mmCIF file of C-alpha atoms in Angstrom:
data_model
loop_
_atom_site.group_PDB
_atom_site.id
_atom_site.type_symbol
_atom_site.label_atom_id
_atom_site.label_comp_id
_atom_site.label_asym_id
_atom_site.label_seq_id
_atom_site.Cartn_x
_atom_site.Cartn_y
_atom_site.Cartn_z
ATOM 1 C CA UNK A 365 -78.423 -30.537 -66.995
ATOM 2 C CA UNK A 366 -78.435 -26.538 -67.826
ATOM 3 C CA UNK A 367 -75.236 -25.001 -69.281
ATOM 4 C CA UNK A 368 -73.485 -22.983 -66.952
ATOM 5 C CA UNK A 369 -73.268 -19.093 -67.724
ATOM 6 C CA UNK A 370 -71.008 -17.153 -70.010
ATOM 7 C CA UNK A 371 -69.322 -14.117 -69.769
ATOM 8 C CA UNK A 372 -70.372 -11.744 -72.601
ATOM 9 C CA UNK A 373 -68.148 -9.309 -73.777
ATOM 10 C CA UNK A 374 -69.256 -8.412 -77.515
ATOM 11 C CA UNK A 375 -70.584 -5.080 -75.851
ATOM 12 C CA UNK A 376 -67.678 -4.259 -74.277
ATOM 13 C CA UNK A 377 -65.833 -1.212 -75.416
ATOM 14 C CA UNK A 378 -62.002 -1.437 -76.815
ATOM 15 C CA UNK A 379 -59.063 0.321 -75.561
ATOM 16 C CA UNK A 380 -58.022 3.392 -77.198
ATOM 17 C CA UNK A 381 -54.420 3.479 -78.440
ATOM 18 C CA UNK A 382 -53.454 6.379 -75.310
ATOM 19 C CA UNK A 383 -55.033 3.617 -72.616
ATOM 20 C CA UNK A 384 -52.823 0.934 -74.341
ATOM 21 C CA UNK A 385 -50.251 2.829 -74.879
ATOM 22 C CA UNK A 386 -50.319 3.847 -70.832
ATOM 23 C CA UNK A 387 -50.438 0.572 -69.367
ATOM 24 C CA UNK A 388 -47.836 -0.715 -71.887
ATOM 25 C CA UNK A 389 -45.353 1.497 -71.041
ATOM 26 C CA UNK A 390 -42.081 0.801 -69.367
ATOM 27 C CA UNK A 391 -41.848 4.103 -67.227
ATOM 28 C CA UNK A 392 -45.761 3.403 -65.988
ATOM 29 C CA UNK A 393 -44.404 -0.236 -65.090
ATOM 30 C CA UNK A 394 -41.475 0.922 -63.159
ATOM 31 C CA UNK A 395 -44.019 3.162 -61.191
ATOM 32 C CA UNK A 396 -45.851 0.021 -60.559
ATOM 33 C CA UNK A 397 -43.199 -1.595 -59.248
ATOM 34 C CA UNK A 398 -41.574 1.616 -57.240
ATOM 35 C CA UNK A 399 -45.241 1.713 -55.806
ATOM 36 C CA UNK A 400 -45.405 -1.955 -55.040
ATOM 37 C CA UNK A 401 -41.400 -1.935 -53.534
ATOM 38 C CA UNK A 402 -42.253 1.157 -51.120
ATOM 39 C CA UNK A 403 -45.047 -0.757 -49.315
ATOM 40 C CA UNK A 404 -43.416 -4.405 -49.111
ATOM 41 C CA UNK A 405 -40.166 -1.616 -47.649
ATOM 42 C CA UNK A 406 -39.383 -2.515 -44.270
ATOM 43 C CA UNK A 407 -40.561 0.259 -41.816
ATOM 44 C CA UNK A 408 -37.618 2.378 -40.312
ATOM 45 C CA UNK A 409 -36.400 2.907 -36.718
ATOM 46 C CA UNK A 410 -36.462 6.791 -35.162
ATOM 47 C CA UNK A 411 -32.838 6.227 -34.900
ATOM 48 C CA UNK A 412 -30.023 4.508 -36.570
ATOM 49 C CA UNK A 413 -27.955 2.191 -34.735
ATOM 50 C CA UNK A 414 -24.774 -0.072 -35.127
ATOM 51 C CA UNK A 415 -23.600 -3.700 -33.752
ATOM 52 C CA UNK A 416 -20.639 -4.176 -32.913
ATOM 53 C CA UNK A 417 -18.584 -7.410 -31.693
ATOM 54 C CA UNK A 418 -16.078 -7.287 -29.231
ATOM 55 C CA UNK A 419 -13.521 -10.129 -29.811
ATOM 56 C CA UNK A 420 -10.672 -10.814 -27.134
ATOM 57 C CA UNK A 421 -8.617 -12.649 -29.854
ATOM 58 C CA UNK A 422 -8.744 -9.645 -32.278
ATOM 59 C CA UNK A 423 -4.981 -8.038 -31.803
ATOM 60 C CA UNK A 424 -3.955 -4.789 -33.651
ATOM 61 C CA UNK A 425 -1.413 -3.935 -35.144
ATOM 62 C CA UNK A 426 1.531 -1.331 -35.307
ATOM 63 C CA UNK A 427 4.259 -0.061 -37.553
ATOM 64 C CA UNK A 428 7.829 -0.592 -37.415
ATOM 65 C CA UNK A 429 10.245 1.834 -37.794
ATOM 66 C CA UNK A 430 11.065 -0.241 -40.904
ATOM 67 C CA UNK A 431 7.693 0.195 -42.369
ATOM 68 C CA UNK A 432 6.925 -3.369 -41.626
ATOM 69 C CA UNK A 433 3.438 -4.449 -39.866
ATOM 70 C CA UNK A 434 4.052 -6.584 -37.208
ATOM 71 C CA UNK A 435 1.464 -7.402 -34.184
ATOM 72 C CA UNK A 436 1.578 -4.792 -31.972
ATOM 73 C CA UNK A 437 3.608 -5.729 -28.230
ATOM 74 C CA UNK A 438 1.739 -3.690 -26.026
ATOM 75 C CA UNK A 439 -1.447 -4.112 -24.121
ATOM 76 C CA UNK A 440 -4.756 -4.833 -26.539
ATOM 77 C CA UNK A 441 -6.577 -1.340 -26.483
ATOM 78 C CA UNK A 442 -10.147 -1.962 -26.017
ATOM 79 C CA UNK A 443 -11.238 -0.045 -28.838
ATOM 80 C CA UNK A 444 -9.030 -1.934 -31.375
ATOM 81 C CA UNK A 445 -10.813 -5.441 -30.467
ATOM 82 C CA UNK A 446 -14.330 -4.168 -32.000
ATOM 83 C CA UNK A 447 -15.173 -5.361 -35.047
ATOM 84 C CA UNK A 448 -18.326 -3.429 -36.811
ATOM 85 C CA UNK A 449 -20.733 -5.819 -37.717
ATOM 86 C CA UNK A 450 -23.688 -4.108 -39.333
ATOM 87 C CA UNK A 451 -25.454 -0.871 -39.571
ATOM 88 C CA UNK A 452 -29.257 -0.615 -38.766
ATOM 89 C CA UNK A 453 -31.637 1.635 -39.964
ATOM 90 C CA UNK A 454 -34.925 -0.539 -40.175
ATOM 91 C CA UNK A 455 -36.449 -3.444 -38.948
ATOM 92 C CA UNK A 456 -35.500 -6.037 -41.155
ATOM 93 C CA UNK A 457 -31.766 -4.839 -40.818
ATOM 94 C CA UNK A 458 -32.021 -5.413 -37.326
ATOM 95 C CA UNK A 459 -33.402 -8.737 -37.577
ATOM 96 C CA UNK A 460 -31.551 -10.142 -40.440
ATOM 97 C CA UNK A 461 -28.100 -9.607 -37.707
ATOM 98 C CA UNK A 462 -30.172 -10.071 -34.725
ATOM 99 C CA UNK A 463 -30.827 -13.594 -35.901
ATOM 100 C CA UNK A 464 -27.456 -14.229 -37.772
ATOM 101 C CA UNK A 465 -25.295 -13.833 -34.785
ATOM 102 C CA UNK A 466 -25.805 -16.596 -32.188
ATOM 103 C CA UNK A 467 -24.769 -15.144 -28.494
ATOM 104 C CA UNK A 468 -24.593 -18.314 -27.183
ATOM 105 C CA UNK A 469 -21.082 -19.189 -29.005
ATOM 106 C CA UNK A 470 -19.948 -16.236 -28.135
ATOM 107 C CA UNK A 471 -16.437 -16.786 -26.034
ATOM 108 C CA UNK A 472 -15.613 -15.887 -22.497
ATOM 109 C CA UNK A 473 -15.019 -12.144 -21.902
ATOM 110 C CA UNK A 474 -16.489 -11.347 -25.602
ATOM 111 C CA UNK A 475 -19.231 -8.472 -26.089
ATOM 112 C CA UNK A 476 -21.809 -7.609 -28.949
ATOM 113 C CA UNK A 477 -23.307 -4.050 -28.279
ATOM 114 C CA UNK A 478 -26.385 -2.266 -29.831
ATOM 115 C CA UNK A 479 -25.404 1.246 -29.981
ATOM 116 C CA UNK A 480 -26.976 4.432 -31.669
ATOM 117 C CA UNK A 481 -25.058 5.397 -34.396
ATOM 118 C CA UNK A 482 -22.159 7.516 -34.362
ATOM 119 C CA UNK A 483 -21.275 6.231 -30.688
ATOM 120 C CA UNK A 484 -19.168 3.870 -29.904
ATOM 121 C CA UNK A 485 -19.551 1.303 -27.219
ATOM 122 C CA UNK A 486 -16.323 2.513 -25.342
ATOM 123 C CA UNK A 487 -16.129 4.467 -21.735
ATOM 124 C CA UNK A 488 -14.155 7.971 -23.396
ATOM 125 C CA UNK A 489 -16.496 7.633 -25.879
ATOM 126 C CA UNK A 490 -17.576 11.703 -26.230
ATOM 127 C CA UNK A 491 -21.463 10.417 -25.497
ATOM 128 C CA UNK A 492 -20.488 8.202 -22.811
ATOM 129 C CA UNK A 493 -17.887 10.182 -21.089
ATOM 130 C CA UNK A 494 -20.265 11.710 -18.351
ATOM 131 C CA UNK A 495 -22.495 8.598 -18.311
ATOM 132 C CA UNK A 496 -23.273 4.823 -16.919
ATOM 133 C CA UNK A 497 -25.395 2.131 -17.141
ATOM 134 C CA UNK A 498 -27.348 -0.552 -15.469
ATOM 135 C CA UNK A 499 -25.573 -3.799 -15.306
ATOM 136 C CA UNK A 500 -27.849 -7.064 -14.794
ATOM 137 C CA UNK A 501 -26.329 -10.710 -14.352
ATOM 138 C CA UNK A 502 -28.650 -12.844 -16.371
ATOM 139 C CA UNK A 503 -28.187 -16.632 -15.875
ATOM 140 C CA UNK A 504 -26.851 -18.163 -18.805
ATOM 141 C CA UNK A 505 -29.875 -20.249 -20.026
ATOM 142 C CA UNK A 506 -32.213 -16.756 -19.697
ATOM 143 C CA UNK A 507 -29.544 -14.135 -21.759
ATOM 144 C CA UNK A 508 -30.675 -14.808 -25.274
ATOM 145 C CA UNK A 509 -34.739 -13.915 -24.532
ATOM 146 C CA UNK A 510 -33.763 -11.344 -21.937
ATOM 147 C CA UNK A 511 -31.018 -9.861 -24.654
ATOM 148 C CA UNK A 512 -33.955 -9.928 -27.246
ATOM 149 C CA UNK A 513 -35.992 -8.077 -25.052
ATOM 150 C CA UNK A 514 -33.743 -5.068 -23.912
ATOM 151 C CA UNK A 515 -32.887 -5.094 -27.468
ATOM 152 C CA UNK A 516 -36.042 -4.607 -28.648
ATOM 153 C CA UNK A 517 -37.218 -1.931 -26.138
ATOM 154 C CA UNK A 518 -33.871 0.095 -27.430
ATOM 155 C CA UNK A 519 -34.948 -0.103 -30.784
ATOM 156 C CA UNK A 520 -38.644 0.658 -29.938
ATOM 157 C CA UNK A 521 -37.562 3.538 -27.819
ATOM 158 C CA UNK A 522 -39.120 2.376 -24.781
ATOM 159 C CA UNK A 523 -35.948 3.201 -22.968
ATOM 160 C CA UNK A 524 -35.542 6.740 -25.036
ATOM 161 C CA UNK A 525 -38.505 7.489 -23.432
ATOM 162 C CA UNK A 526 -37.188 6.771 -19.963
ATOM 163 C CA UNK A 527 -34.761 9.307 -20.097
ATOM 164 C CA UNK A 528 -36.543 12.373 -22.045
ATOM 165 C CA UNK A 529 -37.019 15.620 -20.051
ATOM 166 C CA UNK A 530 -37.673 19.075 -20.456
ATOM 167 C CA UNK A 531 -34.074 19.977 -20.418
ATOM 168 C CA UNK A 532 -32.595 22.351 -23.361
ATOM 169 C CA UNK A 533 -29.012 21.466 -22.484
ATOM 170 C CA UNK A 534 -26.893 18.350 -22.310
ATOM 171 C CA UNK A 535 -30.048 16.384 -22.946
ATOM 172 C CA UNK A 536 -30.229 12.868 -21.567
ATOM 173 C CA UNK A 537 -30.253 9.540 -24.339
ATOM 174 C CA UNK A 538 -29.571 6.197 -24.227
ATOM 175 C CA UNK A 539 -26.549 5.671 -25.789
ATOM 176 C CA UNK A 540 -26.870 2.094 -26.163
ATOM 177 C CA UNK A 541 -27.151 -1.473 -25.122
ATOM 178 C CA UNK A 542 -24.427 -4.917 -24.387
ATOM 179 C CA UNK A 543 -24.262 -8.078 -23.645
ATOM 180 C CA UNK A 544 -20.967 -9.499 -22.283
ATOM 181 C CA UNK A 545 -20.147 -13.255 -21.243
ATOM 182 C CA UNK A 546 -18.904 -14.423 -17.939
ATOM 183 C CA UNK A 547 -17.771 -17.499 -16.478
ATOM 184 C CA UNK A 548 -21.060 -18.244 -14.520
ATOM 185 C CA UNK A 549 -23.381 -15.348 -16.287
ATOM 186 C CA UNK A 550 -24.087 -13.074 -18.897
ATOM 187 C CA UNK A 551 -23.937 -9.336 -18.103
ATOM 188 C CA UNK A 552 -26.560 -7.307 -20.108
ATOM 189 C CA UNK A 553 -25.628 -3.562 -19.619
ATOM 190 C CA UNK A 554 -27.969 -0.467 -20.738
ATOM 191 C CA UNK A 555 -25.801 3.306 -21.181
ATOM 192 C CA UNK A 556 -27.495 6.285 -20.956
ATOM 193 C CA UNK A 557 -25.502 9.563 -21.486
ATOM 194 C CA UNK A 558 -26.166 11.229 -18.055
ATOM 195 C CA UNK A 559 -25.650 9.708 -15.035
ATOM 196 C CA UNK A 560 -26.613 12.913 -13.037
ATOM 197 C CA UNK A 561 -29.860 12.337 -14.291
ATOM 198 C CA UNK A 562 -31.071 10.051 -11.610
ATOM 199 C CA UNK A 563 -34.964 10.135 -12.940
ATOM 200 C CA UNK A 564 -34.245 8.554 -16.106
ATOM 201 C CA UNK A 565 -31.534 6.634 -14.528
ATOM 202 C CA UNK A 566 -34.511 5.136 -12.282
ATOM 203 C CA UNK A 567 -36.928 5.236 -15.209
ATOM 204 C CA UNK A 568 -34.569 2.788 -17.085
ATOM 205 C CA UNK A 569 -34.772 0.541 -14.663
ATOM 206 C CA UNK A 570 -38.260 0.569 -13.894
ATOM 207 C CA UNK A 571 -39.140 0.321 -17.626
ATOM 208 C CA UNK A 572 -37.017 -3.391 -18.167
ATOM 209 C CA UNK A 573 -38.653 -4.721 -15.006
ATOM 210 C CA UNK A 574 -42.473 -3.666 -15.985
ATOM 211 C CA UNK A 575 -41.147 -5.145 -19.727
ATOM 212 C CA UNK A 576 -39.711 -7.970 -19.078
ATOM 213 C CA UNK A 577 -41.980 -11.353 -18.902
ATOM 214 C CA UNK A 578 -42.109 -12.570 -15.103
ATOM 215 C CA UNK A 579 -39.859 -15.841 -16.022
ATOM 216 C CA UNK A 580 -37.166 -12.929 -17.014
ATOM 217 C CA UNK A 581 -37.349 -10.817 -14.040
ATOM 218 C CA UNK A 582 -34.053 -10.214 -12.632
ATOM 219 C CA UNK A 583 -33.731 -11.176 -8.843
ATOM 220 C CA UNK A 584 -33.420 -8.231 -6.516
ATOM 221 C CA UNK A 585 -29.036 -7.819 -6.140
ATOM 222 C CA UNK A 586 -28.621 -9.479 -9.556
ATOM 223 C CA UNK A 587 -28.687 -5.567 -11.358
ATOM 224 C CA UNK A 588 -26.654 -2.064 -10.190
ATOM 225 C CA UNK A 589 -26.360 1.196 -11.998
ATOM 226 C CA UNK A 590 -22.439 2.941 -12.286
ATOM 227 C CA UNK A 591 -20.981 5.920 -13.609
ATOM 228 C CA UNK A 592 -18.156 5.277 -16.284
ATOM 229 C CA UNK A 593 -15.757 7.384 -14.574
ATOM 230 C CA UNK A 594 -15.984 5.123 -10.911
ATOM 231 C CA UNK A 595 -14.742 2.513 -13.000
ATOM 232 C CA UNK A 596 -10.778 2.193 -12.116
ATOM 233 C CA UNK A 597 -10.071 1.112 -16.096
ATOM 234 C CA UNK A 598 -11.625 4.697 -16.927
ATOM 235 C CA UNK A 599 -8.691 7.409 -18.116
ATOM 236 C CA UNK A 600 -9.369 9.524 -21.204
ATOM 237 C CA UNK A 601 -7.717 8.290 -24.190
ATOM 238 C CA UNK A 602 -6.558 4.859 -22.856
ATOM 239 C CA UNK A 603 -8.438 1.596 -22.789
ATOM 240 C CA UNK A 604 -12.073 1.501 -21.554
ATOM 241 C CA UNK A 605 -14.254 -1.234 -19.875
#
């Protein structure tokens, strides 16, 4: 039975003291790793964007004239029921709450949104003021794929694209995206900033429908589009949706 073959390496040359002295080095190992850290770096999104929770049991709270917190008396502000949940700037962000925060607990009348950052998911919101959105009632057994998927075509700026134009001033965007629970349904709503901008306004919608999978399709009369302001709760400075 023959031997099997070595590896010779009498001829091979040593390294100099500069090459060990290179490859040894801490600051040529931290490159490594900075090298090795940006590639494994989840990729960002064009834009950054926040979720948000909206809890019906969250109460504020107000001041006494003695100094004292005590829960406030008067009627829940809208805007003092979200709680902030996380902000996202990349993929992995996205996913790591995305996946964390099951919508199917989620209580009657509660909301998570998916909003741009530096907007929040209230009517007098200065972004939202002069704006809507497209409301579809999702049965409750569909909501957490169709969520997922009007989710993911915010973050992938499919539905950006619906809404660009040409236009210098008071340029359409989509400001961002909810899902609210009802007794019978979940509502999944998508804001865009204009409302006067009925292209986009129809783009949206025609972008989710050529999106979605045909087993999510919403039934013709389960979706409508409304401007913020034909809502009755809508007054500048007081509660909204």
């Amino acid at each position: 039975m023959s031997s099997l073959p070595r590896l010779e390496v009498n001829e091979l040359p040593a390294a100099s003291k500069d090459e060990t002295s290179a490859t040894a080095s801490p600051a040529r190992g931290r490159e490594m790793k900075q090298n090795l850290l940006s590639k494994l770096r989840a990729p960002p999104l064009v834009h950054a964007w926040d979720f948000w929770h909206d809890r019906q049991d969250r109460k504020p709270t107000s001041t006494s004239t003695s100094g004292e917190t005590t829960d406030a008396t008067s009627e829940t502000k809208y805007e003092d029921r979200l709680l902030h949940l996380s902000a996202i700037a990349d993929v992995k962000a996205f996913w790591s709450t995305f996946n964390n925060f099951d919508i199917t607990a989620l209580p009657l009348r509660d909301s998570v949104h998916l909003f741009h950052r530096g907007v929040k998911p209230v009517w007098e919101d200065p972004r939202n003021t002069k704006g809507g959105s497209w409301t579809f009632r999702v049965p409750k057994d569909k909501a957490p794929e169709f969520w997922k998927e009007v989710c993911m075509m915010a973050i992938g700026e499919q539905l950006q694209a619906a809404v660009e134009s040409k236009r210098i001033t008071f340029r359409d965007d989509i400001c961002g995206v909810s899902l609210s629970v009802r007794f019978n349904s979940i509502l999944v709503q998508i804001w865009n900033r204009d409302a006067e901008h009925k292209e986009g306004v129809d783009k949206i919608l025609k972008t989710v429908l050529e999106g979605l999978p045909d087993e999510l399709k919403p039934r013709d009369g389960s979706y409508y589009y409304k401007k913020h302001a034909e809502h009755a709760g809508f007054t500048l400075g007081e509660r909204a949706m």
